[in-house]
JSON list of C-alpha atoms in Angstrom, two decimals:
[
{"chain": "A", "resi": 1, "resn": "MET", "atom": "CA", "xyz": [-123.54, 57.35, -92.44]},
{"chain": "A", "resi": 2, "resn": "PHE", "atom": "CA", "xyz": [-120.17, 55.90, -93.37]},
{"chain": "A", "resi": 3, "resn": "SER", "atom": "CA", "xyz": [-117.63, 57.64, -95.60]},
{"chain": "A", "resi": 4, "resn": "ALA", "atom": "CA", "xyz": [-116.53, 55.90, -98.78]},
{"chain": "A", "resi": 5, "resn": "LYS", "atom": "CA", "xyz": [-112.97, 57.06, -97.95]},
{"chain": "A", "resi": 6, "resn": "ALA", "atom": "CA", "xyz": [-112.81, 54.79, -94.87]},
{"chain": "A", "resi": 7, "resn": "HIS", "atom": "CA", "xyz": [-110.36, 51.92, -94.95]},
{"chain": "A", "resi": 8, "resn": "ILE", "atom": "CA", "xyz": [-112.39, 49.46, -92.87]},
{"chain": "A", "resi": 9, "resn": "LEU", "atom": "CA", "xyz": [-116.13, 48.91, -92.45]},
{"chain": "A", "resi": 10, "resn": "HIS", "atom": "CA", "xyz": [-117.03, 47.18, -89.18]},
{"chain": "A", "resi": 11, "resn": "ILE", "atom": "CA", "xyz": [-120.33, 45.43, -89.84]},
{"chain": "A", "resi": 12, "resn": "ALA", "atom": "CA", "xyz": [-121.31, 45.56, -86.16]},
{"chain": "A", "resi": 13, "resn": "LYS", "atom": "CA", "xyz": [-121.37, 49.38, -86.39]},
{"chain": "A", "resi": 14, "resn": "VAL", "atom": "CA", "xyz": [-124.12, 49.41, -89.03]},
{"chain": "A", "resi": 15, "resn": "ALA", "atom": "CA", "xyz": [-127.28, 50.72, -87.37]},
{"chain": "A", "resi": 16, "resn": "GLU", "atom": "CA", "xyz": [-130.16, 48.32, -86.82]},
{"chain": "A", "resi": 17, "resn": "LEU", "atom": "CA", "xyz": [-132.50, 50.65, -88.75]},
{"chain": "A", "resi": 18, "resn": "GLY", "atom": "CA", "xyz": [-130.06, 50.97, -91.66]},
{"chain": "A", "resi": 19, "resn": "ASP", "atom": "CA", "xyz": [-127.23, 53.20, -92.74]},
{"chain": "A", "resi": 20, "resn": "THR", "atom": "CA", "xyz": [-125.56, 54.55, -95.87]},
{"chain": "A", "resi": 21, "resn": "LEU", "atom": "CA", "xyz": [-122.08, 54.41, -97.32]},
{"chain": "A", "resi": 22, "resn": "ALA", "atom": "CA", "xyz": [-121.54, 57.43, -99.53]},
{"chain": "A", "resi": 23, "resn": "GLY", "atom": "CA", "xyz": [-119.06, 59.77, -101.12]},
{"chain": "A", "resi": 24, "resn": "SER", "atom": "CA", "xyz": [-115.84, 59.66, -103.11]},
{"chain": "A", "resi": 25, "resn": "VAL", "atom": "CA", "xyz": [-113.34, 56.87, -102.49]},
{"chain": "A", "resi": 26, "resn": "ASP", "atom": "CA", "xyz": [-109.63, 57.25, -101.74]},
{"chain": "A", "resi": 27, "resn": "LEU", "atom": "CA", "xyz": [-108.29, 57.06, -105.34]},
{"chain": "A", "resi": 28, "resn": "ALA", "atom": "CA", "xyz": [-104.69, 56.79, -104.10]},
{"chain": "A", "resi": 29, "resn": "LEU", "atom": "CA", "xyz": [-105.53, 53.28, -102.86]},
{"chain": "A", "resi": 30, "resn": "TRP", "atom": "CA", "xyz": [-107.14, 52.15, -106.11]},
{"chain": "A", "resi": 31, "resn": "THR", "atom": "CA", "xyz": [-103.90, 51.18, -107.85]},
{"chain": "A", "resi": 32, "resn": "ARG", "atom": "CA", "xyz": [-105.33, 48.12, -109.64]},
{"chain": "A", "resi": 33, "resn": "LEU", "atom": "CA", "xyz": [-108.11, 50.12, -111.29]},
{"chain": "A", "resi": 34, "resn": "ALA", "atom": "CA", "xyz": [-105.72, 52.96, -112.12]},
{"chain": "A", "resi": 35, "resn": "ALA", "atom": "CA", "xyz": [-103.44, 50.42, -113.87]},
{"chain": "A", "resi": 36, "resn": "ALA", "atom": "CA", "xyz": [-106.38, 49.04, -115.89]},
{"chain": "A", "resi": 37, "resn": "LEU", "atom": "CA", "xyz": [-107.45, 52.47, -117.12]},
{"chain": "A", "resi": 38, "resn": "GLN", "atom": "CA", "xyz": [-105.68, 55.20, -119.05]},
{"chain": "A", "resi": 39, "resn": "GLN", "atom": "CA", "xyz": [-107.00, 57.78, -116.59]},
{"chain": "A", "resi": 40, "resn": "LEU", "atom": "CA", "xyz": [-109.08, 57.51, -113.41]},
{"chain": "A", "resi": 41, "resn": "ASP", "atom": "CA", "xyz": [-111.01, 60.72, -112.67]},
{"chain": "A", "resi": 42, "resn": "ALA", "atom": "CA", "xyz": [-113.55, 59.86, -109.99]},
{"chain": "A", "resi": 43, "resn": "VAL", "atom": "CA", "xyz": [-115.24, 57.04, -108.12]},
{"chain": "A", "resi": 44, "resn": "ASN", "atom": "CA", "xyz": [-118.37, 57.81, -106.10]},
{"chain": "A", "resi": 45, "resn": "VAL", "atom": "CA", "xyz": [-120.31, 55.39, -103.94]},
{"chain": "A", "resi": 46, "resn": "GLN", "atom": "CA", "xyz": [-123.95, 55.51, -102.88]},
{"chain": "A", "resi": 47, "resn": "VAL", "atom": "CA", "xyz": [-125.14, 52.34, -101.16]},
{"chain": "A", "resi": 48, "resn": "ASP", "atom": "CA", "xyz": [-127.68, 51.52, -98.48]},
{"chain": "A", "resi": 49, "resn": "LEU", "atom": "CA", "xyz": [-126.67, 49.21, -95.65]},
{"chain": "A", "resi": 50, "resn": "ARG", "atom": "CA", "xyz": [-129.36, 47.19, -93.87]},
{"chain": "A", "resi": 51, "resn": "ARG", "atom": "CA", "xyz": [-128.75, 44.80, -91.01]},
{"chain": "A", "resi": 52, "resn": "ASN", "atom": "CA", "xyz": [-130.39, 41.38, -90.94]},
{"chain": "A", "resi": 53, "resn": "GLY", "atom": "CA", "xyz": [-129.08, 39.70, -87.79]},
{"chain": "A", "resi": 54, "resn": "SER", "atom": "CA", "xyz": [-125.32, 39.32, -88.16]},
{"chain": "A", "resi": 55, "resn": "VAL", "atom": "CA", "xyz": [-125.46, 40.01, -91.91]},
{"chain": "A", "resi": 56, "resn": "VAL", "atom": "CA", "xyz": [-125.39, 43.45, -93.56]},
{"chain": "A", "resi": 57, "resn": "LEU", "atom": "CA", "xyz": [-127.28, 43.69, -96.86]},
{"chain": "A", "resi": 58, "resn": "VAL", "atom": "CA", "xyz": [-125.86, 46.19, -99.36]},
{"chain": "A", "resi": 59, "resn": "GLU", "atom": "CA", "xyz": [-127.80, 47.77, -102.26]},
{"chain": "A", "resi": 60, "resn": "GLY", "atom": "CA", "xyz": [-126.66, 50.67, -104.39]},
{"chain": "A", "resi": 61, "resn": "VAL", "atom": "CA", "xyz": [-124.29, 51.85, -107.07]},
{"chain": "A", "resi": 62, "resn": "ILE", "atom": "CA", "xyz": [-120.65, 52.76, -107.64]},
{"chain": "A", "resi": 63, "resn": "GLU", "atom": "CA", "xyz": [-120.09, 55.40, -110.32]},
{"chain": "A", "resi": 64, "resn": "VAL", "atom": "CA", "xyz": [-116.76, 55.52, -112.15]},
{"chain": "A", "resi": 65, "resn": "ALA", "atom": "CA", "xyz": [-115.46, 58.22, -114.50]},
{"chain": "A", "resi": 66, "resn": "GLY", "atom": "CA", "xyz": [-112.23, 58.03, -116.46]},
{"chain": "A", "resi": 67, "resn": "ARG", "atom": "CA", "xyz": [-110.68, 57.02, -119.74]},
{"chain": "A", "resi": 68, "resn": "ILE", "atom": "CA", "xyz": [-109.89, 53.55, -121.10]},
{"chain": "A", "resi": 69, "resn": "ARG", "atom": "CA", "xyz": [-108.08, 52.20, -124.16]},
{"chain": "A", "resi": 70, "resn": "CYS", "atom": "CA", "xyz": [-110.28, 51.13, -127.07]},
{"chain": "A", "resi": 71, "resn": "GLU", "atom": "CA", "xyz": [-109.26, 47.69, -128.30]},
{"chain": "A", "resi": 72, "resn": "ARG", "atom": "CA", "xyz": [-110.51, 48.48, -131.82]},
{"chain": "A", "resi": 73, "resn": "CYS", "atom": "CA", "xyz": [-108.74, 51.76, -132.68]},
{"chain": "A", "resi": 74, "resn": "LEU", "atom": "CA", "xyz": [-106.21, 51.67, -129.78]},
{"chain": "A", "resi": 75, "resn": "GLY", "atom": "CA", "xyz": [-107.16, 55.26, -128.89]},
{"chain": "A", "resi": 76, "resn": "THR", "atom": "CA", "xyz": [-108.42, 56.59, -125.59]},
{"chain": "A", "resi": 77, "resn": "MET", "atom": "CA", "xyz": [-112.16, 56.71, -124.98]},
{"chain": "A", "resi": 78, "resn": "PRO", "atom": "CA", "xyz": [-114.30, 58.02, -122.13]},
{"chain": "A", "resi": 79, "resn": "LEU", "atom": "CA", "xyz": [-115.46, 55.53, -119.51]},
{"chain": "A", "resi": 80, "resn": "ALA", "atom": "CA", "xyz": [-118.58, 56.15, -117.43]},
{"chain": "A", "resi": 81, "resn": "LEU", "atom": "CA", "xyz": [-119.66, 53.10, -115.45]},
{"chain": "A", "resi": 82, "resn": "GLN", "atom": "CA", "xyz": [-122.52, 52.59, -113.07]},
{"chain": "A", "resi": 83, "resn": "VAL", "atom": "CA", "xyz": [-121.72, 49.42, -111.14]},
{"chain": "A", "resi": 84, "resn": "PRO", "atom": "CA", "xyz": [-124.70, 47.94, -109.29]},
{"chain": "A", "resi": 85, "resn": "VAL", "atom": "CA", "xyz": [-123.89, 46.53, -105.84]},
{"chain": "A", "resi": 86, "resn": "HIS", "atom": "CA", "xyz": [-126.08, 43.74, -104.46]},
{"chain": "A", "resi": 87, "resn": "SER", "atom": "CA", "xyz": [-124.10, 42.07, -101.68]},
{"chain": "A", "resi": 88, "resn": "ALA", "atom": "CA", "xyz": [-124.14, 40.58, -98.20]},
{"chain": "A", "resi": 89, "resn": "LEU", "atom": "CA", "xyz": [-121.37, 41.37, -95.74]},
{"chain": "A", "resi": 90, "resn": "ALA", "atom": "CA", "xyz": [-120.96, 38.55, -93.24]},
{"chain": "A", "resi": 91, "resn": "GLU", "atom": "CA", "xyz": [-118.40, 36.61, -91.24]},
{"chain": "A", "resi": 92, "resn": "SER", "atom": "CA", "xyz": [-119.37, 33.40, -93.06]},
{"chain": "A", "resi": 93, "resn": "GLU", "atom": "CA", "xyz": [-120.92, 32.33, -96.34]},
{"chain": "A", "resi": 94, "resn": "VAL", "atom": "CA", "xyz": [-123.39, 30.20, -94.42]},
{"chain": "A", "resi": 95, "resn": "ALA", "atom": "CA", "xyz": [-124.75, 33.22, -92.53]},
{"chain": "A", "resi": 96, "resn": "ALA", "atom": "CA", "xyz": [-125.10, 35.25, -95.74]},
{"chain": "A", "resi": 97, "resn": "GLY", "atom": "CA", "xyz": [-126.64, 32.35, -97.65]},
{"chain": "A", "resi": 98, "resn": "ALA", "atom": "CA", "xyz": [-129.26, 31.88, -94.94]},
{"chain": "A", "resi": 99, "resn": "VAL", "atom": "CA", "xyz": [-130.47, 35.46, -95.50]},
{"chain": "A", "resi": 100, "resn": "ASP", "atom": "CA", "xyz": [-130.42, 35.44, -99.33]},
{"chain": "A", "resi": 101, "resn": "PRO", "atom": "CA", "xyz": [-128.57, 32.83, -101.41]},
{"chain": "A", "resi": 102, "resn": "ASP", "atom": "CA", "xyz": [-128.62, 35.10, -104.50]},
{"chain": "A", "resi": 103, "resn": "LEU", "atom": "CA", "xyz": [-126.44, 37.83, -102.97]},
{"chain": "A", "resi": 104, "resn": "ASP", "atom": "CA", "xyz": [-122.73, 38.25, -103.66]},
{"chain": "A", "resi": 105, "resn": "VAL", "atom": "CA", "xyz": [-121.03, 37.39, -100.38]},
{"chain": "A", "resi": 106, "resn": "VAL", "atom": "CA", "xyz": [-118.24, 39.58, -99.03]},
{"chain": "A", "resi": 107, "resn": "LEU", "atom": "CA", "xyz": [-116.51, 37.94, -96.09]},
{"chain": "A", "resi": 108, "resn": "ALA", "atom": "CA", "xyz": [-115.92, 40.18, -93.09]},
{"chain": "A", "resi": 109, "resn": "GLU", "atom": "CA", "xyz": [-112.99, 38.62, -91.28]},
{"chain": "A", "resi": 110, "resn": "LYS", "atom": "CA", "xyz": [-113.43, 39.29, -87.56]},
{"chain": "A", "resi": 111, "resn": "GLY", "atom": "CA", "xyz": [-116.38, 41.51, -88.47]},
{"chain": "A", "resi": 112, "resn": "ALA", "atom": "CA", "xyz": [-114.40, 43.93, -90.66]},
{"chain": "A", "resi": 113, "resn": "VAL", "atom": "CA", "xyz": [-114.48, 44.48, -94.42]},
{"chain": "A", "resi": 114, "resn": "PRO", "atom": "CA", "xyz": [-111.47, 46.10, -96.13]},
{"chain": "A", "resi": 115, "resn": "LEU", "atom": "CA", "xyz": [-113.63, 48.76, -97.73]},
{"chain": "A", "resi": 116, "resn": "GLN", "atom": "CA", "xyz": [-111.37, 50.12, -100.48]},
{"chain": "A", "resi": 117, "resn": "THR", "atom": "CA", "xyz": [-110.36, 46.61, -101.61]},
{"chain": "A", "resi": 118, "resn": "TRP", "atom": "CA", "xyz": [-113.97, 45.39, -101.72]},
{"chain": "A", "resi": 119, "resn": "LEU", "atom": "CA", "xyz": [-115.27, 48.41, -103.64]},
{"chain": "A", "resi": 120, "resn": "GLU", "atom": "CA", "xyz": [-112.36, 48.30, -106.10]},
{"chain": "A", "resi": 121, "resn": "ASP", "atom": "CA", "xyz": [-113.02, 44.58, -106.69]},
{"chain": "A", "resi": 122, "resn": "GLU", "atom": "CA", "xyz": [-116.65, 45.37, -107.55]},
{"chain": "A", "resi": 123, "resn": "VAL", "atom": "CA", "xyz": [-115.53, 47.92, -110.17]},
{"chain": "A", "resi": 124, "resn": "LEU", "atom": "CA", "xyz": [-112.78, 45.73, -111.64]},
{"chain": "A", "resi": 125, "resn": "LEU", "atom": "CA", "xyz": [-115.28, 42.92, -112.19]},
{"chain": "A", "resi": 126, "resn": "ALA", "atom": "CA", "xyz": [-117.59, 45.33, -114.04]},
{"chain": "A", "resi": 127, "resn": "LEU", "atom": "CA", "xyz": [-115.01, 46.65, -116.52]},
{"chain": "A", "resi": 128, "resn": "PRO", "atom": "CA", "xyz": [-115.66, 45.70, -120.14]},
{"chain": "A", "resi": 129, "resn": "MET", "atom": "CA", "xyz": [-113.46, 42.80, -121.24]},
{"chain": "A", "resi": 130, "resn": "ILE", "atom": "CA", "xyz": [-112.90, 44.29, -124.69]},
{"chain": "A", "resi": 131, "resn": "PRO", "atom": "CA", "xyz": [-113.66, 48.02, -124.60]},
{"chain": "A", "resi": 132, "resn": "ARG", "atom": "CA", "xyz": [-114.69, 49.48, -127.96]},
{"chain": "A", "resi": 133, "resn": "CYS", "atom": "CA", "xyz": [-115.58, 53.11, -128.59]},
{"chain": "A", "resi": 134, "resn": "ALA", "atom": "CA", "xyz": [-117.68, 52.81, -131.75]},
{"chain": "A", "resi": 135, "resn": "GLU", "atom": "CA", "xyz": [-118.90, 50.36, -134.35]},
{"chain": "A", "resi": 136, "resn": "TRP", "atom": "CA", "xyz": [-117.38, 51.19, -137.73]},
{"chain": "A", "resi": 137, "resn": "GLU", "atom": "CA", "xyz": [-115.73, 49.40, -140.64]},
{"chain": "A", "resi": 138, "resn": "SER", "atom": "CA", "xyz": [-112.62, 51.51, -141.22]},
{"chain": "A", "resi": 139, "resn": "GLY", "atom": "CA", "xyz": [-111.34, 55.06, -141.43]},
{"chain": "A", "resi": 140, "resn": "VAL", "atom": "CA", "xyz": [-111.15, 57.68, -138.71]},
{"chain": "A", "resi": 141, "resn": "CYS", "atom": "CA", "xyz": [-112.61, 56.71, -135.34]},
{"chain": "A", "resi": 142, "resn": "PRO", "atom": "CA", "xyz": [-115.28, 59.25, -134.35]},
{"chain": "A", "resi": 143, "resn": "ILE", "atom": "CA", "xyz": [-114.18, 59.11, -130.70]},
{"chain": "A", "resi": 144, "resn": "SER", "atom": "CA", "xyz": [-110.37, 59.05, -130.71]},
{"chain": "A", "resi": 145, "resn": "GLY", "atom": "CA", "xyz": [-109.74, 60.61, -134.13]},
{"chain": "A", "resi": 146, "resn": "LEU", "atom": "CA", "xyz": [-107.28, 57.80, -134.95]},
{"chain": "A", "resi": 147, "resn": "GLU", "atom": "CA", "xyz": [-107.44, 56.01, -138.28]},
{"chain": "A", "resi": 148, "resn": "ALA", "atom": "CA", "xyz": [-108.02, 52.30, -138.03]},
{"chain": "A", "resi": 149, "resn": "PHE", "atom": "CA", "xyz": [-108.65, 49.62, -140.59]},
{"chain": "A", "resi": 150, "resn": "VAL", "atom": "CA", "xyz": [-110.58, 46.51, -139.72]},
{"chain": "A", "resi": 151, "resn": "THR", "atom": "CA", "xyz": [-109.31, 43.46, -141.54]},
{"chain": "A", "resi": 152, "resn": "VAL", "atom": "CA", "xyz": [-111.95, 40.92, -142.55]},
{"chain": "A", "resi": 153, "resn": "HIS", "atom": "CA", "xyz": [-110.70, 37.34, -142.87]}
]
């Protein structure tokens, strides 16, 4: 088992019979996600690692808890994301593509993946482009308590 707090994942160290990557990440290193959110409370990882030759197949989920700004009422709303991970860790795209061309490829330069950067990238790509806390016409937002008026053109 590998800790989600690790900085580097060496793909050669993944057991032939499979392994797991689990636990809370090092939030101090997740500065890009922290800047995108109003508050970052927790990030937990639970993924299975399975070796296929020189490629490591990754299946699992990253769970994120925090608060994000609503683009409708401009208030703060809760964020609870479950980010599916379906990737191949490999030293080349060709090697990963030979195993499964539908997987997201994560390049492992010299056999190592910068773990915190890769996991944070997965979460950043899953953030809603325009977060909205509720569908309503106008008045007080049921989530933030702020009053907002939607203008119809």
